[in-house]
C-alpha cells in the first residue's frame, strides 16, 4: 500500500478545498462558515480511506469506505454551493471580464468533480477494493487523476485569479469595465500576486517626478575648494 501517496492527500486536499472556497467566501450552511468544516471533512475522508485500505475484514473495510464516502459527499455539497455562489456573483454584472470568470468557474467545477470522483472509483477497482485492476494500472490511473486534479485545477484557478482578476474573487463593476485596461502581460504571476497583495498599482515607465520639489533642488552646483599649492579644484554638491 503506497502510504506516501495517501499521506500527501492529507496535505493537498485541505489546501485545494481552502483555495476553492475562496471563490465565494460568503458561502455558509445555517449561518456557519463552510471553509473549516470542509477541510476537516477532507482530513477525515483520507484517514477513513487509509484505514479501509489496511482493514483485516471486508466488513471493516467497506464500513470505513462508507464513512469516507459520506465525507466526500459533504465536500461535494459544500463545493457545489461555493461554485454556484461564485457563478451567480460574477453573473450579476454583465461585463466581458465577469462572463469570462463565470465560465472559468464552470470549467473548474467540471474539473473538480471529474478528478475527485476518479480517486474513489480507482480505489474500488484496485486491489484495495474489488481487485479488478492490477497495481500498474492503478499507479497510472492515480497519476492521471492527480495531474487533472492538481495541475489542471491549479492552472485554471491561478491564471484566473492573478491574470484575469487582481488577486481577489471580486466582480468587476460597470465603472471599472469602462476604464482603460492596464497591460500586465509582461509581469510574472508572482509579481501580479505581490502587486495585488500589497494593493499597488503599476506605474508607467515615464512617470513624472514629484511636483513638490523644485528643479533647483535636484541640480548639482559646483563650489571651489582650495587645494594644495594655491590651486583650486571643483567639488560638486547639492544646491540649496
CSV table of C-alpha atoms in Angstrom, one decimal:
chain,number,residue,atom,x,y,z
A,1,UNK,CA,0.0,0.0,0.0
A,2,UNK,CA,1.6,3.3,-1.0
A,3,UNK,CA,1.1,5.3,2.2
A,4,UNK,CA,3.2,8.1,0.8
A,5,UNK,CA,0.5,8.8,-1.8
A,6,UNK,CA,-2.3,8.9,0.8
A,7,UNK,CA,-0.2,10.9,3.2
A,8,UNK,CA,0.3,13.5,0.6
A,9,UNK,CA,-3.5,13.8,0.3
A,10,UNK,CA,-3.7,14.8,3.9
A,11,UNK,CA,-1.8,18.0,2.9
A,12,UNK,CA,-3.0,18.7,-0.6
A,13,UNK,CA,-6.8,18.0,-0.2
A,14,UNK,CA,-7.4,20.6,2.5
A,15,UNK,CA,-5.3,23.2,0.7
A,16,UNK,CA,-7.2,22.7,-2.5
A,17,UNK,CA,-10.5,23.0,-0.8
A,18,UNK,CA,-9.3,26.1,1.0
A,19,UNK,CA,-8.5,27.7,-2.3
A,20,UNK,CA,-11.8,26.6,-3.9
A,21,UNK,CA,-13.8,28.0,-1.0
A,22,UNK,CA,-12.1,31.4,-1.6
A,23,UNK,CA,-14.1,31.8,-4.8
A,24,UNK,CA,-17.2,32.6,-2.8
A,25,UNK,CA,-16.2,33.2,0.9
A,26,UNK,CA,-19.8,34.2,1.7
A,27,UNK,CA,-21.0,30.6,1.4
A,28,UNK,CA,-22.5,29.3,4.7
A,29,UNK,CA,-24.5,26.4,6.0
A,30,UNK,CA,-27.1,27.5,8.6
A,31,UNK,CA,-25.0,30.6,9.3
A,32,UNK,CA,-21.8,28.7,9.8
A,33,UNK,CA,-18.7,29.2,7.6
A,34,UNK,CA,-18.0,26.2,5.5
A,35,UNK,CA,-14.3,26.5,4.8
A,36,UNK,CA,-13.1,25.0,8.1
A,37,UNK,CA,-15.8,22.3,8.1
A,38,UNK,CA,-15.0,21.1,4.6
A,39,UNK,CA,-11.2,21.0,5.4
A,40,UNK,CA,-12.0,18.8,8.5
A,41,UNK,CA,-14.2,16.6,6.3
A,42,UNK,CA,-11.3,16.1,3.8
A,43,UNK,CA,-8.9,15.0,6.6
A,44,UNK,CA,-11.5,12.5,7.9
A,45,UNK,CA,-12.1,11.2,4.4
A,46,UNK,CA,-8.4,10.5,3.8
A,47,UNK,CA,-8.0,8.9,7.3
A,48,UNK,CA,-11.0,6.7,6.6
A,49,UNK,CA,-9.6,5.7,3.2
A,50,UNK,CA,-6.2,4.7,4.7
A,51,UNK,CA,-7.9,2.7,7.5
A,52,UNK,CA,-10.2,0.9,5.0
A,53,UNK,CA,-7.1,0.0,2.9
A,54,UNK,CA,-5.5,-1.8,5.8
A,55,UNK,CA,-8.6,-3.3,7.4
A,56,UNK,CA,-8.4,-7.0,8.1
A,57,UNK,CA,-12.0,-7.9,7.3
A,58,UNK,CA,-14.3,-6.9,4.4
A,59,UNK,CA,-16.8,-5.6,6.9
A,60,UNK,CA,-14.4,-3.1,8.4
A,61,UNK,CA,-13.0,-2.1,5.0
A,62,UNK,CA,-16.4,-1.2,3.5
A,63,UNK,CA,-17.6,0.4,6.7
A,64,UNK,CA,-14.7,2.8,6.7
A,65,UNK,CA,-15.0,3.3,3.0
A,66,UNK,CA,-18.7,4.3,3.6
A,67,UNK,CA,-17.6,6.8,6.2
A,68,UNK,CA,-15.1,8.3,3.8
A,69,UNK,CA,-17.6,8.4,1.0
A,70,UNK,CA,-20.0,10.3,3.3
A,71,UNK,CA,-17.4,12.9,4.0
A,72,UNK,CA,-16.7,13.2,0.2
A,73,UNK,CA,-20.5,13.7,-0.4
A,74,UNK,CA,-20.4,16.5,2.2
A,75,UNK,CA,-17.4,18.1,0.4
A,76,UNK,CA,-19.3,17.8,-2.9
A,77,UNK,CA,-22.3,19.6,-1.4
A,78,UNK,CA,-20.2,22.4,0.0
A,79,UNK,CA,-18.1,22.9,-3.1
A,80,UNK,CA,-21.2,22.9,-5.2
A,81,UNK,CA,-22.6,25.7,-3.2
A,82,UNK,CA,-19.3,27.6,-3.5
A,83,UNK,CA,-19.2,27.2,-7.3
A,84,UNK,CA,-22.9,28.1,-7.6
A,85,UNK,CA,-22.4,31.2,-5.5
A,86,UNK,CA,-19.3,32.3,-7.4
A,87,UNK,CA,-21.1,31.9,-10.8
A,88,UNK,CA,-24.0,33.9,-9.5
A,89,UNK,CA,-21.8,36.6,-8.1
A,90,UNK,CA,-19.9,37.1,-11.3
A,91,UNK,CA,-23.1,36.9,-13.4
A,92,UNK,CA,-24.9,39.7,-11.6
A,93,UNK,CA,-23.0,42.4,-13.5
A,94,UNK,CA,-22.7,41.7,-17.2
A,95,UNK,CA,-19.2,42.6,-18.3
A,96,UNK,CA,-16.7,40.7,-20.5
A,97,UNK,CA,-14.4,40.0,-17.6
A,98,UNK,CA,-17.2,38.8,-15.4
A,99,UNK,CA,-18.5,36.5,-18.1
A,100,UNK,CA,-15.0,35.1,-18.6
A,101,UNK,CA,-14.6,34.4,-14.9
A,102,UNK,CA,-18.0,32.8,-14.6
A,103,UNK,CA,-17.1,30.4,-17.5
A,104,UNK,CA,-13.8,29.7,-15.8
A,105,UNK,CA,-15.6,28.7,-12.6
A,106,UNK,CA,-17.9,26.4,-14.6
A,107,UNK,CA,-14.7,24.8,-16.0
A,108,UNK,CA,-13.2,24.5,-12.5
A,109,UNK,CA,-16.4,22.8,-11.3
A,110,UNK,CA,-16.2,20.2,-14.1
A,111,UNK,CA,-12.5,19.5,-13.5
A,112,UNK,CA,-13.1,19.2,-9.7
A,113,UNK,CA,-16.0,16.8,-9.8
A,114,UNK,CA,-14.4,14.6,-12.5
A,115,UNK,CA,-11.0,14.3,-11.0
A,116,UNK,CA,-12.1,13.9,-7.4
A,117,UNK,CA,-14.5,11.2,-8.3
A,118,UNK,CA,-11.8,9.3,-10.1
A,119,UNK,CA,-9.9,8.6,-6.9
A,120,UNK,CA,-12.6,6.6,-5.0
A,121,UNK,CA,-13.5,4.9,-8.3
A,122,UNK,CA,-9.9,3.7,-8.8
A,123,UNK,CA,-9.8,2.7,-5.1
A,124,UNK,CA,-12.9,0.4,-5.6
A,125,UNK,CA,-11.5,-1.2,-8.7
A,126,UNK,CA,-7.9,-1.6,-7.3
A,127,UNK,CA,-6.7,-4.4,-5.1
A,128,UNK,CA,-7.7,-2.3,-2.1
A,129,UNK,CA,-11.3,-2.8,-3.1
A,130,UNK,CA,-12.7,-5.4,-5.7
A,131,UNK,CA,-9.3,-6.2,-7.2
A,132,UNK,CA,-10.4,-5.7,-10.8
A,133,UNK,CA,-7.3,-3.9,-12.0
A,134,UNK,CA,-3.6,-4.5,-11.0
A,135,UNK,CA,-1.2,-2.2,-9.3
A,136,UNK,CA,0.4,-1.0,-12.6
A,137,UNK,CA,-2.9,0.3,-13.9
A,138,UNK,CA,-3.7,1.8,-10.5
A,139,UNK,CA,-0.5,3.8,-10.5
A,140,UNK,CA,-1.2,5.2,-14.0
A,141,UNK,CA,-4.8,6.0,-13.1
A,142,UNK,CA,-3.8,7.8,-9.9
A,143,UNK,CA,-1.1,9.7,-11.9
A,144,UNK,CA,-3.6,10.9,-14.5
A,145,UNK,CA,-6.2,11.8,-11.8
A,146,UNK,CA,-3.5,13.8,-9.9
A,147,UNK,CA,-2.4,15.7,-13.0
A,148,UNK,CA,-6.0,16.7,-13.8
A,149,UNK,CA,-6.9,17.4,-10.2
A,150,UNK,CA,-3.9,19.4,-9.0
A,151,UNK,CA,-2.3,20.7,-12.2
A,152,UNK,CA,-5.4,21.4,-14.2
A,153,UNK,CA,-7.3,22.9,-11.4
A,154,UNK,CA,-4.3,24.9,-10.2
A,155,UNK,CA,-3.5,26.3,-13.7
A,156,UNK,CA,-7.1,27.4,-14.3
A,157,UNK,CA,-7.6,28.9,-10.9
A,158,UNK,CA,-4.2,30.7,-10.6
A,159,UNK,CA,-4.5,32.2,-14.1
A,160,UNK,CA,-8.0,33.4,-13.5
A,161,UNK,CA,-7.2,34.9,-10.1
A,162,UNK,CA,-3.9,36.6,-10.9
A,163,UNK,CA,-4.2,37.3,-14.6
A,164,UNK,CA,-7.8,38.0,-15.3
A,165,UNK,CA,-8.6,39.3,-11.8
A,166,UNK,CA,-6.4,41.3,-9.4
A,167,UNK,CA,-5.8,38.7,-6.9
A,168,UNK,CA,-9.3,38.7,-5.4
A,169,UNK,CA,-12.5,37.0,-6.4
A,170,UNK,CA,-14.3,40.3,-6.7
A,171,UNK,CA,-16.6,41.0,-9.7
A,172,UNK,CA,-15.9,43.9,-12.0
A,173,UNK,CA,-18.3,46.9,-11.9
A,174,UNK,CA,-19.6,48.8,-14.9
A,175,UNK,CA,-17.4,51.8,-14.0
A,176,UNK,CA,-14.3,49.6,-13.8
A,177,UNK,CA,-15.2,48.0,-17.1
A,178,UNK,CA,-15.2,51.4,-18.8
A,179,UNK,CA,-11.7,52.3,-17.6
A,180,UNK,CA,-8.8,51.7,-20.0
A,181,UNK,CA,-7.2,48.4,-19.3
A,182,UNK,CA,-3.7,48.3,-17.8
A,183,UNK,CA,-1.4,45.9,-19.5
A,184,UNK,CA,0.2,43.5,-17.1
A,185,UNK,CA,1.0,40.9,-19.6
A,186,UNK,CA,4.8,41.3,-19.1
A,187,UNK,CA,4.5,40.6,-15.4
A,188,UNK,CA,5.1,37.2,-13.9
A,189,UNK,CA,2.4,35.5,-11.9
A,190,UNK,CA,4.4,36.2,-8.8
A,191,UNK,CA,4.7,39.9,-9.5
A,192,UNK,CA,1.0,40.1,-10.1
A,193,UNK,CA,0.3,38.2,-6.9
A,194,UNK,CA,2.6,40.5,-5.0
A,195,UNK,CA,1.1,43.6,-6.5
A,196,UNK,CA,-2.4,42.6,-5.7
A,197,UNK,CA,-1.4,41.5,-2.2
A,198,UNK,CA,0.1,44.9,-1.4
A,199,UNK,CA,-2.6,46.8,-3.2
A,200,UNK,CA,-0.1,48.5,-5.5
A,201,UNK,CA,-0.8,49.8,-9.0
A,202,UNK,CA,1.7,49.6,-11.8
A,203,UNK,CA,3.4,52.9,-12.5
A,204,UNK,CA,4.1,53.9,-16.1
A,205,UNK,CA,7.7,53.9,-17.2
A,206,UNK,CA,7.7,57.6,-18.0
A,207,UNK,CA,6.1,58.9,-14.8
A,208,UNK,CA,6.7,62.5,-13.9
A,209,UNK,CA,8.8,63.4,-10.9
A,210,UNK,CA,7.3,64.6,-7.7
A,211,UNK,CA,5.8,68.1,-8.2
A,212,UNK,CA,6.5,69.1,-4.6
A,213,UNK,CA,10.2,69.5,-5.2
A,214,UNK,CA,11.8,72.2,-7.3
A,215,UNK,CA,14.2,71.6,-10.1
A,216,UNK,CA,16.8,73.7,-8.4
A,217,UNK,CA,16.9,71.3,-5.5
A,218,UNK,CA,17.9,68.5,-7.9
A,219,UNK,CA,20.5,70.4,-9.8
A,220,UNK,CA,24.1,69.9,-8.6
A,221,UNK,CA,26.2,73.0,-8.1
A,222,UNK,CA,30.0,73.5,-8.3
A,223,UNK,CA,31.9,75.1,-5.5
A,224,UNK,CA,35.6,76.0,-5.4
A,225,UNK,CA,37.6,74.3,-2.7
A,226,UNK,CA,41.2,75.4,-2.0
A,227,UNK,CA,43.8,72.8,-2.8
A,228,UNK,CA,47.5,72.4,-2.0
A,229,UNK,CA,49.8,74.7,-3.9
A,230,UNK,CA,47.3,77.6,-4.2
A,231,UNK,CA,45.3,75.9,-7.0
A,232,UNK,CA,41.6,75.3,-6.7
A,233,UNK,CA,39.6,72.3,-7.5
A,234,UNK,CA,35.9,71.9,-8.2
A,235,UNK,CA,33.7,69.9,-5.8
A,236,UNK,CA,30.2,69.1,-6.7
A,237,UNK,CA,27.4,69.3,-4.1
A,238,UNK,CA,23.7,69.6,-3.9
A,239,UNK,CA,22.2,73.1,-4.2
A,240,UNK,CA,20.0,74.6,-1.6
